[in-house]
PDB file of C-alpha atoms in Angstrom:
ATOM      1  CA  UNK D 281      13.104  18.521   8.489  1.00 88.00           C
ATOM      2  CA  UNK D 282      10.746  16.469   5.511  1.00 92.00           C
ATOM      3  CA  UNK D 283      11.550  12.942   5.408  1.00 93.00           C
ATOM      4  CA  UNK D 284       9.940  10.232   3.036  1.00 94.00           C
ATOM      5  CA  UNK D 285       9.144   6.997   4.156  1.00 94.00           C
ATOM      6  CA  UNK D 286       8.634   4.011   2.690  1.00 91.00           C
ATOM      7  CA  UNK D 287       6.086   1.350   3.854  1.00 88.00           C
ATOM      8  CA  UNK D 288       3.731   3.483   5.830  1.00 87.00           C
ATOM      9  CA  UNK D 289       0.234   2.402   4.393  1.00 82.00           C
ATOM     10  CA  UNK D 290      -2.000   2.932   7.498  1.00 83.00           C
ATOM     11  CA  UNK D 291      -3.457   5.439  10.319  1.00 83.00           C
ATOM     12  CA  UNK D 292      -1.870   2.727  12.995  1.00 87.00           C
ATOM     13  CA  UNK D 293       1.485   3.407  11.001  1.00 88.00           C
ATOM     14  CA  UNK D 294       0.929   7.005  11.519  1.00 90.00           C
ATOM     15  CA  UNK D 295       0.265   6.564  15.537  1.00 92.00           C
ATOM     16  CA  UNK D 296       2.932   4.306  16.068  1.00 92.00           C
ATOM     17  CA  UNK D 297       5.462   6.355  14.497  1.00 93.00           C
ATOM     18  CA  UNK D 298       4.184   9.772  16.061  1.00 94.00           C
ATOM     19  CA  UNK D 299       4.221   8.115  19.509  1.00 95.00           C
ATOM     20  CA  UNK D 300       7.577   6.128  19.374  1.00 95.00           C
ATOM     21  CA  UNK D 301       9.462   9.089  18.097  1.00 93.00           C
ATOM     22  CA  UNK D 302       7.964  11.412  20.925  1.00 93.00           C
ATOM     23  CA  UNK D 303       8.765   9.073  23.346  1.00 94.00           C
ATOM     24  CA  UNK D 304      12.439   9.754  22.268  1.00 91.00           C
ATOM     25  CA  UNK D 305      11.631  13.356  22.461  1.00 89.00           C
ATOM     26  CA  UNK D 306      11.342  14.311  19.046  1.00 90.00           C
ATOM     27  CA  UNK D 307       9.137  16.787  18.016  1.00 90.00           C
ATOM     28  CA  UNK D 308       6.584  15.390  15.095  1.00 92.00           C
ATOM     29  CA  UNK D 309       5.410  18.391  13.197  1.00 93.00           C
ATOM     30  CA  UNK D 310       3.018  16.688  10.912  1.00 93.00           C
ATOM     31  CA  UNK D 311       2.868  13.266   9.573  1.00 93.00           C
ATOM     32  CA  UNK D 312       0.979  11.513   6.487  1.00 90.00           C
ATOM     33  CA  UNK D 313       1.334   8.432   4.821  1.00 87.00           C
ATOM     34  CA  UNK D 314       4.858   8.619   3.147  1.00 89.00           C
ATOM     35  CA  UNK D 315       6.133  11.895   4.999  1.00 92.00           C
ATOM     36  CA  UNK D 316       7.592  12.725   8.472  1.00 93.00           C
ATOM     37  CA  UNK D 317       7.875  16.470   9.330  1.00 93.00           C
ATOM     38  CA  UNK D 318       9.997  16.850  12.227  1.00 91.00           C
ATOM     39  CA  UNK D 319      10.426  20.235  14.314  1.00 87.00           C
ATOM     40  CA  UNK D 320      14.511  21.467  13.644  1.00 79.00           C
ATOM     41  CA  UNK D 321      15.571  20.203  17.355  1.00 73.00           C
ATOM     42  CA  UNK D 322      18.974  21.552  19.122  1.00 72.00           C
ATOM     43  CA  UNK D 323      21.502  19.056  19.726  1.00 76.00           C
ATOM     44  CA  UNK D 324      23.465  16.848  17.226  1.00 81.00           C
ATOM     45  CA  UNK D 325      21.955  16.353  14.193  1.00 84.00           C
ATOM     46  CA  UNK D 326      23.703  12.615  13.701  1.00 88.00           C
ATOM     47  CA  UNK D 327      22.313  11.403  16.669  1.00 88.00           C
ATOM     48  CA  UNK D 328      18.703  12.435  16.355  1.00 87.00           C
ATOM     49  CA  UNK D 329      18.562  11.105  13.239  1.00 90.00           C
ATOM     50  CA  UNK D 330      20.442   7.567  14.158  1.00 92.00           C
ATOM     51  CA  UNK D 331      16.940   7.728  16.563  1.00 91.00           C
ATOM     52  CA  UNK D 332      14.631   8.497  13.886  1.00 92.00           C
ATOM     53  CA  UNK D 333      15.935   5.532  11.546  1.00 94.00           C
ATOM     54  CA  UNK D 334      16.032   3.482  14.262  1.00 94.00           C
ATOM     55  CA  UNK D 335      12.491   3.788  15.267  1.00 94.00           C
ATOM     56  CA  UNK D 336      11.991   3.714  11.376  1.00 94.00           C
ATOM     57  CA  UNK D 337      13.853   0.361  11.468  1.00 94.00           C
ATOM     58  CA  UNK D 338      12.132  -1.200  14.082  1.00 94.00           C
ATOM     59  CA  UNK D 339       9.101  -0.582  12.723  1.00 92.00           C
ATOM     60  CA  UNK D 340       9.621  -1.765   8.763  1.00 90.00           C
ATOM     61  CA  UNK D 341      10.335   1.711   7.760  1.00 92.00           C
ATOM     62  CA  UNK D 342      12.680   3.393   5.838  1.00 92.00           C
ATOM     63  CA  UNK D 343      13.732   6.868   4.822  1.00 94.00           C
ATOM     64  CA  UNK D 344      13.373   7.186   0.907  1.00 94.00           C
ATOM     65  CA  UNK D 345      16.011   9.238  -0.800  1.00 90.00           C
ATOM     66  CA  UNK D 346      15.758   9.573  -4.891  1.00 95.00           C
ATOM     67  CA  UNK D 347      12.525  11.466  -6.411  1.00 95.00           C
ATOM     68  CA  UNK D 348      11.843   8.048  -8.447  1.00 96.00           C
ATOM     69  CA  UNK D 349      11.920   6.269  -5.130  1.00 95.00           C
ATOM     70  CA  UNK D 350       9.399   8.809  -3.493  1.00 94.00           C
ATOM     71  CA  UNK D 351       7.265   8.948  -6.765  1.00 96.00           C
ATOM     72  CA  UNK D 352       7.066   5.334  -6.763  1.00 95.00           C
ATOM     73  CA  UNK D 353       5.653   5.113  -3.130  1.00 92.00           C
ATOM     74  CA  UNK D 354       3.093   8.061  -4.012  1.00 93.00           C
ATOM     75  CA  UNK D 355       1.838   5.486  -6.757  1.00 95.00           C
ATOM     76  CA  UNK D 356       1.642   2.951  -3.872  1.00 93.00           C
ATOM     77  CA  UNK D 357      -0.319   4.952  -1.604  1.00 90.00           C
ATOM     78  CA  UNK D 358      -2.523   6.335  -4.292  1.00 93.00           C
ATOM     79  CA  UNK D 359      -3.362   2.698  -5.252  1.00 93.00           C
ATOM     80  CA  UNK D 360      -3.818   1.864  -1.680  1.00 90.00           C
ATOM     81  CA  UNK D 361      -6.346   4.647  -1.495  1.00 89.00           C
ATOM     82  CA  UNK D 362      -8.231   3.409  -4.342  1.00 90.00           C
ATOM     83  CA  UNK D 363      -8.651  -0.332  -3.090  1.00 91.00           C
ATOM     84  CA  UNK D 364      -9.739   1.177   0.443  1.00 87.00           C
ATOM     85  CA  UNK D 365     -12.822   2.951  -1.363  1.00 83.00           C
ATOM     86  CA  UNK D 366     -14.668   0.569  -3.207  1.00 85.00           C
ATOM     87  CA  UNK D 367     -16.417   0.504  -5.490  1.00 89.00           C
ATOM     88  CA  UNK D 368     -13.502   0.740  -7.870  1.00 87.00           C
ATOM     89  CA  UNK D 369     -14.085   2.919 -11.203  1.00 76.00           C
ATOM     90  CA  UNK D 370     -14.558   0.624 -14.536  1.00 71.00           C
ATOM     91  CA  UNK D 371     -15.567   3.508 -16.314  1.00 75.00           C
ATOM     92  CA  UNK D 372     -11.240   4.426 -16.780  1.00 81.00           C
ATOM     93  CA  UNK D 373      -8.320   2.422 -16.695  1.00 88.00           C
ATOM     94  CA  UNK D 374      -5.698   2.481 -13.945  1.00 89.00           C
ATOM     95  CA  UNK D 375      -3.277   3.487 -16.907  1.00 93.00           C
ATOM     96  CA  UNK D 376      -5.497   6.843 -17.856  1.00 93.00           C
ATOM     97  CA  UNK D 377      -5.823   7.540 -13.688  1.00 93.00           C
ATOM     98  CA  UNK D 378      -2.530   6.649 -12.930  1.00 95.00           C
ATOM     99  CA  UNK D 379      -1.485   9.269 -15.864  1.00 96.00           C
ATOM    100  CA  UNK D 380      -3.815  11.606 -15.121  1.00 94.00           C
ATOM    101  CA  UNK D 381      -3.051  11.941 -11.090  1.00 95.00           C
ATOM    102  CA  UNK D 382       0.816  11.478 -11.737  1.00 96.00           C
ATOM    103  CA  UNK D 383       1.177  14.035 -14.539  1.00 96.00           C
ATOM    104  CA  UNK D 384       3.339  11.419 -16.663  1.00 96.00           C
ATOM    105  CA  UNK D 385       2.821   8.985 -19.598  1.00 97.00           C
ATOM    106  CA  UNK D 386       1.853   5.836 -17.822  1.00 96.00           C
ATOM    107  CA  UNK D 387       4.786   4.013 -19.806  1.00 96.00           C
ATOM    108  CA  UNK D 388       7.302   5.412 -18.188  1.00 97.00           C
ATOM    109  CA  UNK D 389       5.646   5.292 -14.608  1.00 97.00           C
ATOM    110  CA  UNK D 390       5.483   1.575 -15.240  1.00 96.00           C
ATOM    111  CA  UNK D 391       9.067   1.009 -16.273  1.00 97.00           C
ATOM    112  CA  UNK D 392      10.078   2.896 -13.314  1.00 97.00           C
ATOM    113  CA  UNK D 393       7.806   1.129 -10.601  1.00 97.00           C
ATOM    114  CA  UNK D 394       9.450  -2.070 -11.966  1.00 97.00           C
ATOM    115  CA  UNK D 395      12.469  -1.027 -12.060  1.00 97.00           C
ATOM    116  CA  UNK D 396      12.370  -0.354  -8.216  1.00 95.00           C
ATOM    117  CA  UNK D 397       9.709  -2.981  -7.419  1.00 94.00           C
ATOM    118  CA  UNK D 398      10.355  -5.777  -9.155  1.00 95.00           C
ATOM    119  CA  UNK D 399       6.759  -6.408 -10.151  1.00 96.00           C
ATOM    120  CA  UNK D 400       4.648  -4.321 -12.571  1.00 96.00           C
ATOM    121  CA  UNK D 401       2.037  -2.041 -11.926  1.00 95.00           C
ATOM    122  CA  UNK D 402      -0.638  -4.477 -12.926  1.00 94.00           C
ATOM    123  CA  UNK D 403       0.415  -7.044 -10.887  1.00 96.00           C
ATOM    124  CA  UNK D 404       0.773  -5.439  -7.711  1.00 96.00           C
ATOM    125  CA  UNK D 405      -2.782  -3.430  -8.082  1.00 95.00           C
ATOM    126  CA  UNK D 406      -3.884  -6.732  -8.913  1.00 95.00           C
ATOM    127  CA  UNK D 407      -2.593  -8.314  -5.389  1.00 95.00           C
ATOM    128  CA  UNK D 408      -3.601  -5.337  -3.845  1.00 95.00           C
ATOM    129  CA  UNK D 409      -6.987  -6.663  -4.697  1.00 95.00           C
ATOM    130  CA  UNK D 410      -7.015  -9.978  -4.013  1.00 96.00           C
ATOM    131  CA  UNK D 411      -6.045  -8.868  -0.479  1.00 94.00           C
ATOM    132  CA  UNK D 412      -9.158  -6.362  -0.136  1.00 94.00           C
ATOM    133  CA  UNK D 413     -10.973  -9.371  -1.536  1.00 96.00           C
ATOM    134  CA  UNK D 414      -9.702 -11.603   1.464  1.00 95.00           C
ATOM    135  CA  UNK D 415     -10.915  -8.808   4.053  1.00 93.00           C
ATOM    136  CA  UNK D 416     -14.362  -8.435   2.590  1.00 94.00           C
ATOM    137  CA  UNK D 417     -14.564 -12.242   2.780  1.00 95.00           C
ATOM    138  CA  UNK D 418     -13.740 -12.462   6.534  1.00 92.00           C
ATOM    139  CA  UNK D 419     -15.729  -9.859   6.680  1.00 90.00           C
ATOM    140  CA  UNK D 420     -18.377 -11.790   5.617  1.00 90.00           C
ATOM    141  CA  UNK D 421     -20.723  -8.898   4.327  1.00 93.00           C
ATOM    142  CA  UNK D 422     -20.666  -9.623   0.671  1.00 95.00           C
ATOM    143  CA  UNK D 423     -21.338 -12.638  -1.774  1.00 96.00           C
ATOM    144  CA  UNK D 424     -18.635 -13.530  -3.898  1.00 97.00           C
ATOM    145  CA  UNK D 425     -20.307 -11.554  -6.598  1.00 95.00           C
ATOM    146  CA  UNK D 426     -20.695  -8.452  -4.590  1.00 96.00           C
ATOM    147  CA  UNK D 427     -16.765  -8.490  -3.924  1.00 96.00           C
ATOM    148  CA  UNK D 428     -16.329  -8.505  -7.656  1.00 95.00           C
ATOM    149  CA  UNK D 429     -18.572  -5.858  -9.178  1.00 94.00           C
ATOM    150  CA  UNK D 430     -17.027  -3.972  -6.106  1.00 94.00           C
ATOM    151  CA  UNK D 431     -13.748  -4.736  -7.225  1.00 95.00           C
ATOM    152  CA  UNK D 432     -14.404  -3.765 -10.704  1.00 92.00           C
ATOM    153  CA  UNK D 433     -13.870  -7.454 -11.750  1.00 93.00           C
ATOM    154  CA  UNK D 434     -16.355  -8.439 -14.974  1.00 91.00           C
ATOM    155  CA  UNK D 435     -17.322 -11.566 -13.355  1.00 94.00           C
ATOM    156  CA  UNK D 436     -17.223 -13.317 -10.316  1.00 95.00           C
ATOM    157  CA  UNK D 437     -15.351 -16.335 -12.656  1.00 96.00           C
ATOM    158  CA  UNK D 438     -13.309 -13.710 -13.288  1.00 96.00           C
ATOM    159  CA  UNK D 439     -12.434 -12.975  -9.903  1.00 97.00           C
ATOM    160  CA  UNK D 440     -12.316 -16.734  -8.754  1.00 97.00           C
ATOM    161  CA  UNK D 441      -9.567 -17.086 -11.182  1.00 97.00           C
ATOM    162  CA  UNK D 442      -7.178 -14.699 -10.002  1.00 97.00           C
ATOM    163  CA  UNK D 443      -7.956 -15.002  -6.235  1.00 97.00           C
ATOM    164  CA  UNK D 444      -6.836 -19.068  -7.070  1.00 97.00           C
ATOM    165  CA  UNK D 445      -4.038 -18.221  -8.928  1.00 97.00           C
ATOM    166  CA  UNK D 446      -2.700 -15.397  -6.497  1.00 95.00           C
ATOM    167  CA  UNK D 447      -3.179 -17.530  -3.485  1.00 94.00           C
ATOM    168  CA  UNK D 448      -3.123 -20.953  -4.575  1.00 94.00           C
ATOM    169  CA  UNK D 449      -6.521 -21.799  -3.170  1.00 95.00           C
ATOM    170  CA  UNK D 450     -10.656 -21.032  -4.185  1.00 95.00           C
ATOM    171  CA  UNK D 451     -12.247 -18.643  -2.549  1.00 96.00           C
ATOM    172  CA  UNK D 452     -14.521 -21.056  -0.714  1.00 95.00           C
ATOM    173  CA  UNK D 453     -11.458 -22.781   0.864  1.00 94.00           C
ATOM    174  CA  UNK D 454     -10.455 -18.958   1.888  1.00 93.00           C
ATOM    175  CA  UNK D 455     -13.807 -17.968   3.646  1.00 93.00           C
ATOM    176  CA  UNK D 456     -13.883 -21.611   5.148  1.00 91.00           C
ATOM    177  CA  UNK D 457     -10.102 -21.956   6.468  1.00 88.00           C
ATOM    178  CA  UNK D 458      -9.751 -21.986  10.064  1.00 77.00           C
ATOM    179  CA  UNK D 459      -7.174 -19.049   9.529  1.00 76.00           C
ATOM    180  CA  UNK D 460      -7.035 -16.682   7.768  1.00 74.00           C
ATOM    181  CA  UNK D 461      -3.866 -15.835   5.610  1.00 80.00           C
ATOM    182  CA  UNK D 462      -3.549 -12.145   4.967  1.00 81.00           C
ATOM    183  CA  UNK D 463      -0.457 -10.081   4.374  1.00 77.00           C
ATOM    184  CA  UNK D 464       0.106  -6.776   5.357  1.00 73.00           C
ATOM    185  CA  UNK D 465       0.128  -4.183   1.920  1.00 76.00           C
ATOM    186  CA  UNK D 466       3.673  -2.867   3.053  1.00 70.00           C
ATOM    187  CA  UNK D 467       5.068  -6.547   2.282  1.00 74.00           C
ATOM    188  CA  UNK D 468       3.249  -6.898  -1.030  1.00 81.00           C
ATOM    189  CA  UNK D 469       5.302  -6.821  -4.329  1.00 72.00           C
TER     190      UNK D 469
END
């Protein structure tokens, strides 16, 4: 049985899920971000899955239904994927590689993520960023220009604009806070 899932965006989500679910002794075939394969187990089929959306529950998942729904969390991962590998790619824009790996006019990928996301593309790649740029500042490895160019922003002013207007503070105050205010990419939108 294939299930899509929405909000896995790590290998931790991955061995959490696996283990919780086997615990419950269900079978895990194979998983990946966005998709649970689960062996055909005997027994009632209502109950095993009121366990599987339980554990799904419990752990900020959910089982995705429509094809726009699952296409829409493909272009989530696939963005997710692209912020994890820096340097980013000036050379094309998200709306020609979004196209490109999607097979669809970018237009109509757009309307639908905000349809279902309530944000636009744009503005959730662009807070995908700004929280990549708040890990490589704790990380403390990289100048404030350094993030940028590996962020594929044009300047570091650039950069210091958004990250202010996304978060409501400089950059400076960021690496200099006492903690450090990250979210978690399933709860950005």
């Amino acid at each position: 049985m294939k299930l899509n899932i929405k909000n896995m965006v790590c290998s931790r989500c991955l061995k959490v899920l696996r283990q919780e679910l086997e615990q419950l002794g269900i079978k895990v075939s194979s998983i990946e971000l966005g998709v649970l394969v689960i062996d055909e187990m005997a027994g009632n089929h209502t109950e095993i899955m009121a366990k599987i959306e339980s554990v799904l529950h419990t752990n900020k998942f959910e089982i995705i239904h429509s094809p726009e729904e699952v296409l829409v969390e493909k272009i989530k991962h696939f963005l997710l994927c692209k912020i994890e590998e820096p340097p980013l790619d000036s050379t094309v824009n998200l709306s020609q590689i979004l196209s490109t790996e999607f097979n669809h006019e970018y237009k109509s990928l757009s309307k639908l993520f905000s349809h279902l996301e309530n944000t636009t593309l744009e503005k959730y790649f662009i807070k995908l960023k700004i929280e990549k740029v708040k890990q490589l500042i704790q990380l403390r490895q990289y100048t404030f220009s350094e993030i940028g160019h590996l962020l594929d922003y044009s300047s570091v002013n650039h950069l210091s604009r958004q990250f202010k207007e996304i978060t409501g503070e400089s950059m400076t105050e960021y690496k200099n806070a006492e903690l450090a205010n990250r979210r978690p990419y399933d709860e950005i939108s």
